[in-house]
Tab-separated table of C-alpha atoms in Angstrom:
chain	number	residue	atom	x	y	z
A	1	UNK	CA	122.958	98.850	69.006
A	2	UNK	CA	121.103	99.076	72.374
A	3	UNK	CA	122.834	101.844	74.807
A	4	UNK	CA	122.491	101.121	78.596
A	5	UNK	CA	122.060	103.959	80.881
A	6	UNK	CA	123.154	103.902	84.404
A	7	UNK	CA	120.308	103.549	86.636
A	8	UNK	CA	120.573	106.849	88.488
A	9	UNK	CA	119.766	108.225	84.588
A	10	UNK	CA	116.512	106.289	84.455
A	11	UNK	CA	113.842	108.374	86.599
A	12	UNK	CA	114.489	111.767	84.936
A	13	UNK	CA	114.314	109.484	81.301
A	14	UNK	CA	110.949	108.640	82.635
A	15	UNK	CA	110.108	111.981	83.603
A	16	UNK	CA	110.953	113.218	80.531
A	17	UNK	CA	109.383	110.454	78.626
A	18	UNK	CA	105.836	110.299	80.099
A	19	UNK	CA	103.157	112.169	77.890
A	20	UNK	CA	101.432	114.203	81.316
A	21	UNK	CA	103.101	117.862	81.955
A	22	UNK	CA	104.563	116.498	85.278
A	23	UNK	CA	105.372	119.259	87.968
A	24	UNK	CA	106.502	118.895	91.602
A	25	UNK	CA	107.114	121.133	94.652
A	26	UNK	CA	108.997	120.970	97.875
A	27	UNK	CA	107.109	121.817	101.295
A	28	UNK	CA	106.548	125.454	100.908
A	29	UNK	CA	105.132	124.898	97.175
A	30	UNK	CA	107.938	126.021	95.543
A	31	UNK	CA	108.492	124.603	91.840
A	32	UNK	CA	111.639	121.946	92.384
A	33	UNK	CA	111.271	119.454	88.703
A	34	UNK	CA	108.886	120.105	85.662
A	35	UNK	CA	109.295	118.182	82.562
A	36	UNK	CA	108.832	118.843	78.861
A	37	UNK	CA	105.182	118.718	78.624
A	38	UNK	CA	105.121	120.755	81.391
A	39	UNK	CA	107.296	123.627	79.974
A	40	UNK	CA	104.789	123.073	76.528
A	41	UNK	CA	101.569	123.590	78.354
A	42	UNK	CA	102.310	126.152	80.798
A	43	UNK	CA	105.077	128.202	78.940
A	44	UNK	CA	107.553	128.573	81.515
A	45	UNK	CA	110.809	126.695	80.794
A	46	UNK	CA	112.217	124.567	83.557
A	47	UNK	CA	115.066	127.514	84.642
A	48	UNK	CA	112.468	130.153	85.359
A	49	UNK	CA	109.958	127.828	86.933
A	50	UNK	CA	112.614	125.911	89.431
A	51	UNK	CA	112.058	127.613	93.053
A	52	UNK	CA	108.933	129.781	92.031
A	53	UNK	CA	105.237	129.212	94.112
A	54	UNK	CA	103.531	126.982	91.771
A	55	UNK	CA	100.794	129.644	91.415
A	56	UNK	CA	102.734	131.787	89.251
A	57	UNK	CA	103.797	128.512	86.893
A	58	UNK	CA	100.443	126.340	87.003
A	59	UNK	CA	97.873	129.331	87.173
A	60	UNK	CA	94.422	127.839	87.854
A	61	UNK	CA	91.874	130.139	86.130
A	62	UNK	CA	89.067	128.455	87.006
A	63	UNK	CA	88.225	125.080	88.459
A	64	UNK	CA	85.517	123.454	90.400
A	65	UNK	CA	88.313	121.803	92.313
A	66	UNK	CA	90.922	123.829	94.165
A	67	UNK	CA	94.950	123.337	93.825
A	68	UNK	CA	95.766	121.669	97.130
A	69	UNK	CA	98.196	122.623	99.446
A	70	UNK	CA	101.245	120.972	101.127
A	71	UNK	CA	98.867	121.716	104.194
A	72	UNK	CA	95.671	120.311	102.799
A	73	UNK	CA	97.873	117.352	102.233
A	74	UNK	CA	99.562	116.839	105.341
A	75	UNK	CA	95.582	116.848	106.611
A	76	UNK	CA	93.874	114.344	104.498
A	77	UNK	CA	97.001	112.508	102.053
A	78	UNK	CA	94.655	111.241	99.558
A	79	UNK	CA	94.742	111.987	95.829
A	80	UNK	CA	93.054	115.457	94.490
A	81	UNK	CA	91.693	115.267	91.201
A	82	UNK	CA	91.297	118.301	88.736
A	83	UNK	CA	88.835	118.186	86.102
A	84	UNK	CA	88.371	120.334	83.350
A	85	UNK	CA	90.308	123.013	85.045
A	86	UNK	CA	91.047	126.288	83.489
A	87	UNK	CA	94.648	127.284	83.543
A	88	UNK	CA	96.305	130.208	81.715
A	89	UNK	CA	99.455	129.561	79.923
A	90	UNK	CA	102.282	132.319	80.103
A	91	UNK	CA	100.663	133.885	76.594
A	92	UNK	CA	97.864	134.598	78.439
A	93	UNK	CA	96.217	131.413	76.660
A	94	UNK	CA	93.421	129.699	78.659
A	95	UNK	CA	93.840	125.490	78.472
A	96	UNK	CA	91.525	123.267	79.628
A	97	UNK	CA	93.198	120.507	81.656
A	98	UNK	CA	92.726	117.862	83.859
A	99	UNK	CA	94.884	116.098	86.432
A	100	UNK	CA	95.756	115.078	89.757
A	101	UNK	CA	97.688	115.952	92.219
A	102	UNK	CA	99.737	113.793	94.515
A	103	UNK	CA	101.516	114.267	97.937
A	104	UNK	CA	105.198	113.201	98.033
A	105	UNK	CA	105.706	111.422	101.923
A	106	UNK	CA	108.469	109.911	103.188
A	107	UNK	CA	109.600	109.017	106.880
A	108	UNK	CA	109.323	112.592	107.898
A	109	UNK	CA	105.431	113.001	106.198
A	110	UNK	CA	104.373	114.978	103.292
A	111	UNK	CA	107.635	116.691	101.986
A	112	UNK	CA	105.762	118.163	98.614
A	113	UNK	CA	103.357	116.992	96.227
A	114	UNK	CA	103.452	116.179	92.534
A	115	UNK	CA	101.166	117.572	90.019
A	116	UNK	CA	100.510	115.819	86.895
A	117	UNK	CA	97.768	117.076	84.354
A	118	UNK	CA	97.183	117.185	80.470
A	119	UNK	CA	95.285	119.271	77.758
A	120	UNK	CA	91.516	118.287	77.443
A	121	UNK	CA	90.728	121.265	74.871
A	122	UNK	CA	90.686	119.034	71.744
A	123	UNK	CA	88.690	116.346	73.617
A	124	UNK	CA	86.081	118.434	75.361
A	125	UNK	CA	85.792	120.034	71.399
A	126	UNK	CA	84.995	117.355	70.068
A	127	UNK	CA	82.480	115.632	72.339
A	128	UNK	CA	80.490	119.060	72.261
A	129	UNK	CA	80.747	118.406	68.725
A	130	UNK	CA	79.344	115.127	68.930
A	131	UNK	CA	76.372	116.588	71.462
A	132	UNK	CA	75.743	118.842	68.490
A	133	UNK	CA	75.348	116.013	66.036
A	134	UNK	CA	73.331	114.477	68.431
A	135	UNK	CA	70.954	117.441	68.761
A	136	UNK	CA	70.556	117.486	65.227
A	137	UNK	CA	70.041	113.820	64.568
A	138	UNK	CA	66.900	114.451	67.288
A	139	UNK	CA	65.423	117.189	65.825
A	140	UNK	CA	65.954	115.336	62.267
A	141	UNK	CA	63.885	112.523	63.621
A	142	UNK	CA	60.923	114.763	64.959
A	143	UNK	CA	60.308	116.754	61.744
């Protein structure tokens, strides 16, 4: 039996649905939706993210690429990637992510921006791993 949802249902479904941690902030950077993936990679739940900076909920550890700004948005509205960017979870764990960040415009310009990003630890494991192999395959061939 196939159960219809009203349409008004059907963005936070997707929201909730979509395998990126999805997080999004009003002008002044303030945490205003976060979905499940979200909550799992950071460690904040949605009710103690909503309305704080996005600092203290996405906290960039290290990156070669810095978290925009509403500002740096409303300047230049393109995309921002992050790769392989260090964040640190609410444990105090370090995850390697990477994403991008989005501005959120309407009529009135850039109203927030929308952050989107997704674990890379396993991945960036095992390509090192691979490298290794590599390595080893080399230095089997020269002796």
């Amino acid at each position: 039996m196939h159960i219809r949802k009203p349409a008004e249902e059907w963005p936070s479904l997707a929201l909730e649905n979509v395998c990126d941690a999805v997080i999004a902030t009003d002008h002044n950077g303030q945490v205003t939706i976060m979905n499940h993936a979200a909550e799992a990679l950071t460690g904040f739940t949605r009710k103690s993210a909503v309305g704080s900076p996005l600092k203290n909920v996405f906290r960039l550890v290290a990156s070669a690429d810095a978290l925009p700004t509403v500002r740096a948005f409303q300047q230049n509205s393109d995309p921002r990637h992050l790769h392989r960017a260090v964040i640190m979870g609410r444990t105090g764990k370090e995850i390697l992510v990477d994403g991008t960040a989005s501005p959120i415009v309407t009529g009135k310009g850039v109203v927030g921006f929308v952050l989107a990003f997704h674990d890379i630890t396993e991945c960036l494991t095992e390509e090192r791993a691979a490298i290794d192999l590599q390595k080893i395959g080399a230095i089997g061939t020269l002796a």
